[in-house]
Tab-separated table of C-alpha atoms in Angstrom:
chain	number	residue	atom	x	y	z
A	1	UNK	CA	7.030	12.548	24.740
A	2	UNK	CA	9.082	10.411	26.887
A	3	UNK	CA	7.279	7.566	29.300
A	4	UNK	CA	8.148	6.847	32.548
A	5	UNK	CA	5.465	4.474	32.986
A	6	UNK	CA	6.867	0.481	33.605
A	7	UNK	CA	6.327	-1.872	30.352
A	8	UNK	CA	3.119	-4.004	30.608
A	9	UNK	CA	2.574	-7.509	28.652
A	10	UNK	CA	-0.558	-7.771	26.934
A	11	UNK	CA	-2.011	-10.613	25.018
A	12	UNK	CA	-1.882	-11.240	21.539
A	13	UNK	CA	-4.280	-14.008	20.524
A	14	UNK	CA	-2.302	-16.444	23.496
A	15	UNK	CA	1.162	-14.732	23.640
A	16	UNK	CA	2.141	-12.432	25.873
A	17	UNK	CA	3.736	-9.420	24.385
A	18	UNK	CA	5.907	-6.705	26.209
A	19	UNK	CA	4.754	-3.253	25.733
A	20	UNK	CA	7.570	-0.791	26.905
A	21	UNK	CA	6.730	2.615	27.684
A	22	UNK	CA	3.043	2.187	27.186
A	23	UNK	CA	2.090	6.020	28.137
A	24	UNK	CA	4.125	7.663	25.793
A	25	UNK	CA	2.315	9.844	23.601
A	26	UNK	CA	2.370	8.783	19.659
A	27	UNK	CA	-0.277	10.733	18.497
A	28	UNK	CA	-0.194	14.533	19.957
A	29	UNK	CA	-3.724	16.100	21.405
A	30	UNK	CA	-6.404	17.466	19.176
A	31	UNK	CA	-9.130	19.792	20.288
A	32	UNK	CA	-11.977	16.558	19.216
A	33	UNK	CA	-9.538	13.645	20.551
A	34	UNK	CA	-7.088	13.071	23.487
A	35	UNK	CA	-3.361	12.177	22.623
A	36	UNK	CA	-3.146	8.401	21.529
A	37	UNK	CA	-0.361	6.669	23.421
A	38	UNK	CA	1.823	3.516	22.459
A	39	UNK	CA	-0.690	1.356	24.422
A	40	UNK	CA	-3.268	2.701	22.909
A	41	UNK	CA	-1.814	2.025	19.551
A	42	UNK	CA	-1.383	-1.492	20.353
A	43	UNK	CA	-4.326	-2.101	21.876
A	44	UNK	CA	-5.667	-1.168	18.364
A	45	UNK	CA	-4.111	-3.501	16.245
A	46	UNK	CA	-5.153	-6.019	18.543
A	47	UNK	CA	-9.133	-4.798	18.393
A	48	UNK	CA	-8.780	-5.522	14.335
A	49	UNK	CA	-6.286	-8.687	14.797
A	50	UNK	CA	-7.913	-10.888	12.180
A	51	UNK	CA	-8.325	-7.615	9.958
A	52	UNK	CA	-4.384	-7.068	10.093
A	53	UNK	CA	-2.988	-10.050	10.251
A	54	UNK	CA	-5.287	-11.050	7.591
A	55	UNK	CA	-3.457	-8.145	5.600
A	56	UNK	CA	0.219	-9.496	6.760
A	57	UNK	CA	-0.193	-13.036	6.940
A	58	UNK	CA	2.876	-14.716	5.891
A	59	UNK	CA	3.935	-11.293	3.327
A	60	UNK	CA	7.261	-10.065	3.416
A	61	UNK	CA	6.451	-6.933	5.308
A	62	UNK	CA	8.254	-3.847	5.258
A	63	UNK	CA	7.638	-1.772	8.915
A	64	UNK	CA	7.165	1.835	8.652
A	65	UNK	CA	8.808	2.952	11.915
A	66	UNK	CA	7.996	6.042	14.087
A	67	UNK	CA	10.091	5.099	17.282
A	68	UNK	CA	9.633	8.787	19.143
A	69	UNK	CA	5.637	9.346	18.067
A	70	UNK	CA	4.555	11.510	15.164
A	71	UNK	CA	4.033	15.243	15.358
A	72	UNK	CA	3.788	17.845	13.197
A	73	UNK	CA	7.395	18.654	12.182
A	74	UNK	CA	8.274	14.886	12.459
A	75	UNK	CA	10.019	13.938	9.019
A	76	UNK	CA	10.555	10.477	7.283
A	77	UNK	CA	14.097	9.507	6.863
A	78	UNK	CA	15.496	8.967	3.208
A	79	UNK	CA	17.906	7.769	1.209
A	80	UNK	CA	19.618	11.068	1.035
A	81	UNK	CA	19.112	11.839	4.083
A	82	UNK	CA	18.822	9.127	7.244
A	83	UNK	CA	18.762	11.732	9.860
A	84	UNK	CA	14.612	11.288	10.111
A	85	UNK	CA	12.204	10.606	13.239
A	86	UNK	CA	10.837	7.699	10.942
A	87	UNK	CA	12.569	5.074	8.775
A	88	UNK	CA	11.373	1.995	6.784
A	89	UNK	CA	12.821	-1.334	8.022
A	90	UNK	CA	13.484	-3.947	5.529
A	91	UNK	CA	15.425	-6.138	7.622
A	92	UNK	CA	14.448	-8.059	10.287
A	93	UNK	CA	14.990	-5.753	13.825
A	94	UNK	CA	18.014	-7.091	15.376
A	95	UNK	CA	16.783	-8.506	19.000
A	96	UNK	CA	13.550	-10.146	17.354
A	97	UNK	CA	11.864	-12.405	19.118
A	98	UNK	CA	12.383	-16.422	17.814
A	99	UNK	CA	8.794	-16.568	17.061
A	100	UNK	CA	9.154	-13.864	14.379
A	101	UNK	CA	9.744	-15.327	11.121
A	102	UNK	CA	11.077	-14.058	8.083
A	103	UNK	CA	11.005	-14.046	4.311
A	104	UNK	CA	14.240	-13.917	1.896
A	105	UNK	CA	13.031	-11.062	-0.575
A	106	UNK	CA	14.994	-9.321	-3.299
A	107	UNK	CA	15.485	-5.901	-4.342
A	108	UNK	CA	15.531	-4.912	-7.790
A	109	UNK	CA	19.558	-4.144	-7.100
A	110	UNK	CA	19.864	-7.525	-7.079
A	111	UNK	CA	21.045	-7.339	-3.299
A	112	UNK	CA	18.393	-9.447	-0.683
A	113	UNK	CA	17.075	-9.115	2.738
A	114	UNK	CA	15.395	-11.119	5.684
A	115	UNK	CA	12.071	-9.443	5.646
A	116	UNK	CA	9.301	-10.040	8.505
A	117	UNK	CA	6.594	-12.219	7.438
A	118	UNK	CA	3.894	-12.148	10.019
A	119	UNK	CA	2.793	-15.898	10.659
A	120	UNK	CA	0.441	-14.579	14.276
A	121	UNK	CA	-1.193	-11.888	15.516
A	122	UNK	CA	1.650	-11.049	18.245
A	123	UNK	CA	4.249	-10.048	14.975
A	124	UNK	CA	1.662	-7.130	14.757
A	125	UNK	CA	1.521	-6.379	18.045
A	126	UNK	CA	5.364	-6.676	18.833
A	127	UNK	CA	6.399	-4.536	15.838
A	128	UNK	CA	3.648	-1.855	17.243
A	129	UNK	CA	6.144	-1.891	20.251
A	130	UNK	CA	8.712	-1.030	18.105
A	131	UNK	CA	6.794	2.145	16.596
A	132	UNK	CA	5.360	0.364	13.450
A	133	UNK	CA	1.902	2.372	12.753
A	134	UNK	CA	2.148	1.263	8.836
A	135	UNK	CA	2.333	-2.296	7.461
A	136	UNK	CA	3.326	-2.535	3.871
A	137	UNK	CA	3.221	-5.879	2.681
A	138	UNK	CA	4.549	-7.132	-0.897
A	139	UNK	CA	1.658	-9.009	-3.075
A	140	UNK	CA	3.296	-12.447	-2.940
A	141	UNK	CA	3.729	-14.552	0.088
A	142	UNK	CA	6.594	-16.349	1.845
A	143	UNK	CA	6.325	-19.654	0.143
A	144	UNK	CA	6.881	-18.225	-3.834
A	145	UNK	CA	8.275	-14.500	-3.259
A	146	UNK	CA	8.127	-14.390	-7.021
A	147	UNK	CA	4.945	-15.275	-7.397
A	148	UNK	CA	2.132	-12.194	-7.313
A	149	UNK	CA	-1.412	-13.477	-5.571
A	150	UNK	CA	-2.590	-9.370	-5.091
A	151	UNK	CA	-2.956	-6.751	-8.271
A	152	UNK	CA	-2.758	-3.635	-6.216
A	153	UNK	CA	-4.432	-0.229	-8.090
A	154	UNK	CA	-3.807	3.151	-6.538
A	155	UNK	CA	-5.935	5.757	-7.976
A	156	UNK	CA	-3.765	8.744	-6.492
A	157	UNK	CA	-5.389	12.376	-6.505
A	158	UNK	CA	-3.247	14.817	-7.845
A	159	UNK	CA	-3.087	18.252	-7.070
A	160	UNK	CA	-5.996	20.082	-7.756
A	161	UNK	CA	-8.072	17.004	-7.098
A	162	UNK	CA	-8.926	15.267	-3.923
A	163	UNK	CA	-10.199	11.631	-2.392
A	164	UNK	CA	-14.077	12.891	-3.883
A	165	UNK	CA	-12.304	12.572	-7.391
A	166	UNK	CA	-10.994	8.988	-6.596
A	167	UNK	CA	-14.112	8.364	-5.100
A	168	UNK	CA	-15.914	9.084	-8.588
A	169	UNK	CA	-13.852	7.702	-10.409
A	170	UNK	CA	-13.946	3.896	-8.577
A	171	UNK	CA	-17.068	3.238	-9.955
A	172	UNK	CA	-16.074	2.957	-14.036
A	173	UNK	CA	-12.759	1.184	-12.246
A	174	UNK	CA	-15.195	-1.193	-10.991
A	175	UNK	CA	-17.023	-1.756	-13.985
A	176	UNK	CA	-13.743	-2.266	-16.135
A	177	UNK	CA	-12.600	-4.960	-13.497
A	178	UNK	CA	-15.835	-6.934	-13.759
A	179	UNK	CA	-15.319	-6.817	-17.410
A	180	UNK	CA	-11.899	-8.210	-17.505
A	181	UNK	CA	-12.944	-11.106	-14.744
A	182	UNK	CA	-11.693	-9.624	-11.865
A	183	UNK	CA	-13.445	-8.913	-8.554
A	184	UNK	CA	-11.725	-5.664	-6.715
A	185	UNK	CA	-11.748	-4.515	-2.929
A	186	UNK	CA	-11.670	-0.892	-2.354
A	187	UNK	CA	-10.529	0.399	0.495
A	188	UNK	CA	-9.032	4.336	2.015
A	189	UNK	CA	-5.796	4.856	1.733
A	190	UNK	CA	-5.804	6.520	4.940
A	191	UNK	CA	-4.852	10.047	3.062
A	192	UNK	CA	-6.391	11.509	0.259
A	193	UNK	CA	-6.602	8.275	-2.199
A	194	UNK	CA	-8.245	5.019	-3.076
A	195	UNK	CA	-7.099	1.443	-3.673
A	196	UNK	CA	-8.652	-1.045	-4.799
A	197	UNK	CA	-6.663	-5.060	-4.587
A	198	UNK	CA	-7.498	-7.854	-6.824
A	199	UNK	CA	-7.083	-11.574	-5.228
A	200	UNK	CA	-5.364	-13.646	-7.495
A	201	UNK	CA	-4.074	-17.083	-8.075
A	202	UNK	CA	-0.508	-17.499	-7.105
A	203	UNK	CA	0.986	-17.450	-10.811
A	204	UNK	CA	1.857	-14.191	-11.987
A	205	UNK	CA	4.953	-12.327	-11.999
A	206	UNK	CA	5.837	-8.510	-11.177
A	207	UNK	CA	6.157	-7.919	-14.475
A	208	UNK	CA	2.530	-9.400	-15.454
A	209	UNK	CA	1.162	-7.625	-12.815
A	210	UNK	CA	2.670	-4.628	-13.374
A	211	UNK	CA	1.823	-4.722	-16.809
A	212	UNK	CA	-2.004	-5.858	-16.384
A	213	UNK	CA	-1.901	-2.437	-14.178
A	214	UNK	CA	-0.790	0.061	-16.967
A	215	UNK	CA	-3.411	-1.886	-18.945
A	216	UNK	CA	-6.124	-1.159	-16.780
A	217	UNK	CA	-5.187	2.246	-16.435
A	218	UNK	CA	-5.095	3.243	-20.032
A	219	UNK	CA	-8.409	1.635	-20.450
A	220	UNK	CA	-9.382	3.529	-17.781
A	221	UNK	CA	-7.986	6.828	-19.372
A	222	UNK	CA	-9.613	6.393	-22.471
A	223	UNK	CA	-12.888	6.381	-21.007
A	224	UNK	CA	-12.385	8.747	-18.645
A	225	UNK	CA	-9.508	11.249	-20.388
A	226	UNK	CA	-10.254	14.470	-18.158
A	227	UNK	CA	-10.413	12.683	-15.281
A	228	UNK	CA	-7.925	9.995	-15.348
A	229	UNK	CA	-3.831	9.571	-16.091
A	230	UNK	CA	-1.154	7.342	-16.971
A	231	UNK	CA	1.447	9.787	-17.372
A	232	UNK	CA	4.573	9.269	-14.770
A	233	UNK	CA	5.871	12.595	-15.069
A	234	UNK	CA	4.316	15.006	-12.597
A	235	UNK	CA	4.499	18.287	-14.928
A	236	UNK	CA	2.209	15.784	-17.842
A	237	UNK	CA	-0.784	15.044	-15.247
A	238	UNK	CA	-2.783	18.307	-14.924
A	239	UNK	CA	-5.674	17.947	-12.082
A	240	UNK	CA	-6.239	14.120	-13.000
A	241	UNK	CA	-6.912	10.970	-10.708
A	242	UNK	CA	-3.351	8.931	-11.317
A	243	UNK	CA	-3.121	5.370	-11.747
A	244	UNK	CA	0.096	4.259	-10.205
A	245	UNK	CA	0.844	1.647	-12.028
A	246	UNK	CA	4.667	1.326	-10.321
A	247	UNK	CA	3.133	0.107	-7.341
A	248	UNK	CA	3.234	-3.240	-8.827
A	249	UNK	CA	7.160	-3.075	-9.529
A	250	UNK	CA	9.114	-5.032	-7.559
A	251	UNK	CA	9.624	-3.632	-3.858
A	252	UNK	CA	7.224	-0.685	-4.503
A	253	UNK	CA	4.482	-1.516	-1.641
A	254	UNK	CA	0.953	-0.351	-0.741
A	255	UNK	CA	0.212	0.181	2.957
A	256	UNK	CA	-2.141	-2.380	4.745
A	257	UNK	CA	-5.555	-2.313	5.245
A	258	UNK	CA	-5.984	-1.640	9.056
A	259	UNK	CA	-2.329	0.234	8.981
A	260	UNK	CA	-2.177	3.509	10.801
A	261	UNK	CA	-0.896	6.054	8.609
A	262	UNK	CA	1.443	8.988	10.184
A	263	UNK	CA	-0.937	12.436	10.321
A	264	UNK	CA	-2.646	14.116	12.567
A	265	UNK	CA	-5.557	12.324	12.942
A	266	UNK	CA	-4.044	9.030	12.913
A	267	UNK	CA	-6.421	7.988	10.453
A	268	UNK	CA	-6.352	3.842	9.254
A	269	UNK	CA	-6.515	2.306	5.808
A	270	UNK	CA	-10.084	1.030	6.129
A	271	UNK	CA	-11.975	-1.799	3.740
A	272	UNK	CA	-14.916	-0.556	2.201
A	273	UNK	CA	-17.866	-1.920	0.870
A	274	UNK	CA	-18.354	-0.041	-2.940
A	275	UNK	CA	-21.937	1.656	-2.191
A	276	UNK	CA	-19.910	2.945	0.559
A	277	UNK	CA	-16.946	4.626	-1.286
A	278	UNK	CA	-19.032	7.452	-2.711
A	279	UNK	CA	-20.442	8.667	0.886
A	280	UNK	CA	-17.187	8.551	3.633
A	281	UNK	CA	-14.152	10.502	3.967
A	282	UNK	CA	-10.903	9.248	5.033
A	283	UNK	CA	-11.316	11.322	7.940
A	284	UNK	CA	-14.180	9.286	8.643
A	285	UNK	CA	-11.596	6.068	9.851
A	286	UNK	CA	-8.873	6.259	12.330
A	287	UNK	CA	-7.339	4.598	15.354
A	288	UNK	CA	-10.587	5.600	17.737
A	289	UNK	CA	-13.123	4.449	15.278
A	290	UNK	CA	-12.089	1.598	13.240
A	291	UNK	CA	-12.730	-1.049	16.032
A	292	UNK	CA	-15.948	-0.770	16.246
A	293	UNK	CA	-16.801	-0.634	12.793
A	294	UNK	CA	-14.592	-3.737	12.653
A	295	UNK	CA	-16.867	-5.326	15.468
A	296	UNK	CA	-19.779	-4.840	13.316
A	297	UNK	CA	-18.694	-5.547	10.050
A	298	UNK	CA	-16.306	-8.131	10.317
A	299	UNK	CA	-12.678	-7.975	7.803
A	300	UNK	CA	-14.274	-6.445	4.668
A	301	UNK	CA	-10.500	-7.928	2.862
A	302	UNK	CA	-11.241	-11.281	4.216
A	303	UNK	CA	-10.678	-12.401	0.227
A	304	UNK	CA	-7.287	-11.138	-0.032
A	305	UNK	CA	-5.881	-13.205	2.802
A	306	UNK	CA	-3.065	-15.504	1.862
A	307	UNK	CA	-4.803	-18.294	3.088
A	308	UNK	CA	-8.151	-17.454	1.392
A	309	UNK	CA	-10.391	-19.885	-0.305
A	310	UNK	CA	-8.606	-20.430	-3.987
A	311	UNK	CA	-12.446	-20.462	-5.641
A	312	UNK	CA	-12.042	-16.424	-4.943
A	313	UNK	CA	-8.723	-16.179	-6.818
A	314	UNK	CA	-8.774	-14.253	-10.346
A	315	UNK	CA	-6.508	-14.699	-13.794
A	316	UNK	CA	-4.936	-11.498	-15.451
A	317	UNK	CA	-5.299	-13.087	-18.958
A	318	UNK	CA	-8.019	-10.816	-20.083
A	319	UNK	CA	-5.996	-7.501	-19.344
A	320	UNK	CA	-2.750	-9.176	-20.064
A	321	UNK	CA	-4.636	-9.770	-23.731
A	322	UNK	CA	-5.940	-5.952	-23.310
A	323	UNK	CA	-2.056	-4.869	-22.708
A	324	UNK	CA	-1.202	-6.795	-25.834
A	325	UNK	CA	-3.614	-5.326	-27.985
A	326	UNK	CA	-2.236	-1.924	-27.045
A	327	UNK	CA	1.037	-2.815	-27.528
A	328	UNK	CA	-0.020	-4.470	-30.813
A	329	UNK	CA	-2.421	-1.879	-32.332
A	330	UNK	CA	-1.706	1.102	-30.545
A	331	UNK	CA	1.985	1.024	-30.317
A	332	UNK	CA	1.741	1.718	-26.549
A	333	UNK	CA	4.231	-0.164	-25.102
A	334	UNK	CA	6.015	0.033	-21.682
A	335	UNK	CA	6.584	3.180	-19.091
A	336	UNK	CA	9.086	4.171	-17.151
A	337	UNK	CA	9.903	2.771	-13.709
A	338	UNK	CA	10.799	4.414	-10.544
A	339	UNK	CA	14.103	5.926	-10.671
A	340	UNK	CA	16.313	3.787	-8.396
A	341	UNK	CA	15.410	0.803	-10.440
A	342	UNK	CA	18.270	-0.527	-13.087
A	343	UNK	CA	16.912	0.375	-16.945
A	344	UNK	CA	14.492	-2.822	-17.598
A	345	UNK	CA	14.117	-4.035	-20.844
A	346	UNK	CA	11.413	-2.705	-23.522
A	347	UNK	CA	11.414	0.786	-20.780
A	348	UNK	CA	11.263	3.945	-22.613
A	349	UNK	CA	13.266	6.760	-21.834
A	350	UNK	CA	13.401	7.504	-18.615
A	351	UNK	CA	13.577	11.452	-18.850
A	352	UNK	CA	11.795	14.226	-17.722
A	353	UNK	CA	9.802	15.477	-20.769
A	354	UNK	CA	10.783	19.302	-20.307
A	355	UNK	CA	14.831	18.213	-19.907
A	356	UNK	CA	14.341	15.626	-22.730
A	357	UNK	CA	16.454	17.255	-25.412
A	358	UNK	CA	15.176	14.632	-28.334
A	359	UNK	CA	11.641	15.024	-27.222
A	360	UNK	CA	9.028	16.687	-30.499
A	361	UNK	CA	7.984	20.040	-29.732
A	362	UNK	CA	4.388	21.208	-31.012
């Protein structure tokens, strides 16, 4: 809906930060909640400031963009197709503000980009201006863009299955961490699944990472094998919680904690504490709510921060020794990537099982 209303400047933690068309509607009317303007949007991100900038601080940060609001029809831009209400930006806006700085990221084409890399709160609020609702931040910061600090695990409900599923099946994820050394952070995804981040020392590389992931998921599998999968290919997972293991690949991003994600509820990617992940609903967390369960309880991702204490930071070497031994004893090597990525080395096959004309048939 179009504004007519003059821009205001609000603050953001000291700096003043112009707000144009602050009365136009982002969020359309629902029968339990008024329509959520762009002020209104703002004025959230600045109610959970050390929350999301906590999330962002200096990350390259791709902005998820909704410059005319979201409503129902409202469709996401793609590479096929650019004619969207919504895009991603991966390059800094042109017209940014000085004060916004930037990190040089590249893509696994080989080609690089200027990225924003939120250094203050008023990078949050300014891109919120710019119809950002959802942050999605790589795992490494500006300083070493090659070097991983965040293992990132998506536990993605398939159909037939639902956030409950996740929900149950967080608990043995938990456990499996704790075993391997590392402490996770769960948190909503702000739509039907559950992540849960690992802080880690500043060392690793995509393809550790990436490979620690598919190690925790197969573990995961075994223990859980009618309730948990691996497998890439849709038409292989059945009605199975799937651990997205390509979200640690290069350029593949998670959104924020304290994002806004693009539905009709405007729900946000909340923290959690565990004893809590069996007893809300994603529903439970959005734009009207969050802040004051953000008053209370403080930044529930406060470890994951780039400028955490170190003494919180975790190594990969026991599931980087659990990937081994699967490669080693179970001859369960690599899986595919997404499919823009070049063919990586040690990457099986990358073809749909029912068109894969060399596949064994039983």
């Amino acid at each position: 809906m179009a504004s007519a209303a003059p821009a205001v400047e609000l603050d953001a933690a000291g700096r003043a930060v112009r707000v144009s068309s602050p009365d136009r509607v982002v969020f359309p009317e629902l029968p339990d909640r008024p329509g959520l303007t762009k002020r209104e949007i703002v004025e959230y991100f600045l109610s959970v400031g050390d929350g999301i900038l906590g999330a962002l601080l200096h990350r390259p940060t791709t902005l998820e963009r909704w410059p005319k609001g979201w409503w129902p029809e409202a469709v996401m831009a793609t590479r096929a197709d650019n004619r969207g209400d919504a895009f991603y930006q991966k390059r800094l806006p042109q017209g940014a503000p000085d004060w916004v700085e930037t990190a040089t990221i590249a893509f696994p084409s080989g080609r690089t980009a200027d990225e924003v890399a939120p250094t203050e709160l008023a990078v949050v609020a300014w891109a919120a201006n710019l119809g950002t609702l959802t942050f999605h931040p790589w795992p490494v910061r500006r300083d070493d863009v090659e070097a991983v600090d965040q293992l990132r695990i998506d536990l993605d409900p398939q159909p037939g299955t639902s956030f409950d599923d996740a929900a149950a099946v967080a608990p043995h994820l938990r456990d499996l961490l704790t075993e391997l050394g590392l402490t996770g952070y769960p948190k909503t995804s702000g739509g039907r699944g559950l992540h849960v981040f690992v802080p880690l020392a500043p060392r690793w590389s995509f393809q550790q990472a990436r490979r620690a992931t598919i190690a925790v998921g197969r573990e995961l599998e075994r223990r859980l094998p009618d309730r948990v999968t691996t497998k890439w290919w849709k038409e292989e997972r059945g009605e199975a919680i799937f651990v997205d293991y390509n979200q640690m690949a290069r350029d593949r991003t998670i959104a924020s904690a304290y994002s806004v994600r693009a539905n009709k509820r405007a729900t946000v990617s909340t923290p959690l504490e565990w004893d809590e992940v069996g007893e809300v609903h994603p529903d439970d967390f959005d734009v009207t709510t969050v802040p004051a369960r953000f008053a209370e309880r403080g930044d529930l991702f406060a470890a994951l921060r780039a400028d955490r204490d170190p003494g919180l930071d975790c190594s990969l070497d026991a599931a980087l020794e659990l990937a081994r031994r699967d490669e080693e004893e179970h001859g369960l090597g690599d899986l595919p990537y997404p499919p823009e990525y070049p063919k990586m080395p040690g990457e099986p096959k990358r073809v749909q099982p029912s068109r894969d004309t060399d596949r064994k048939r039983t």
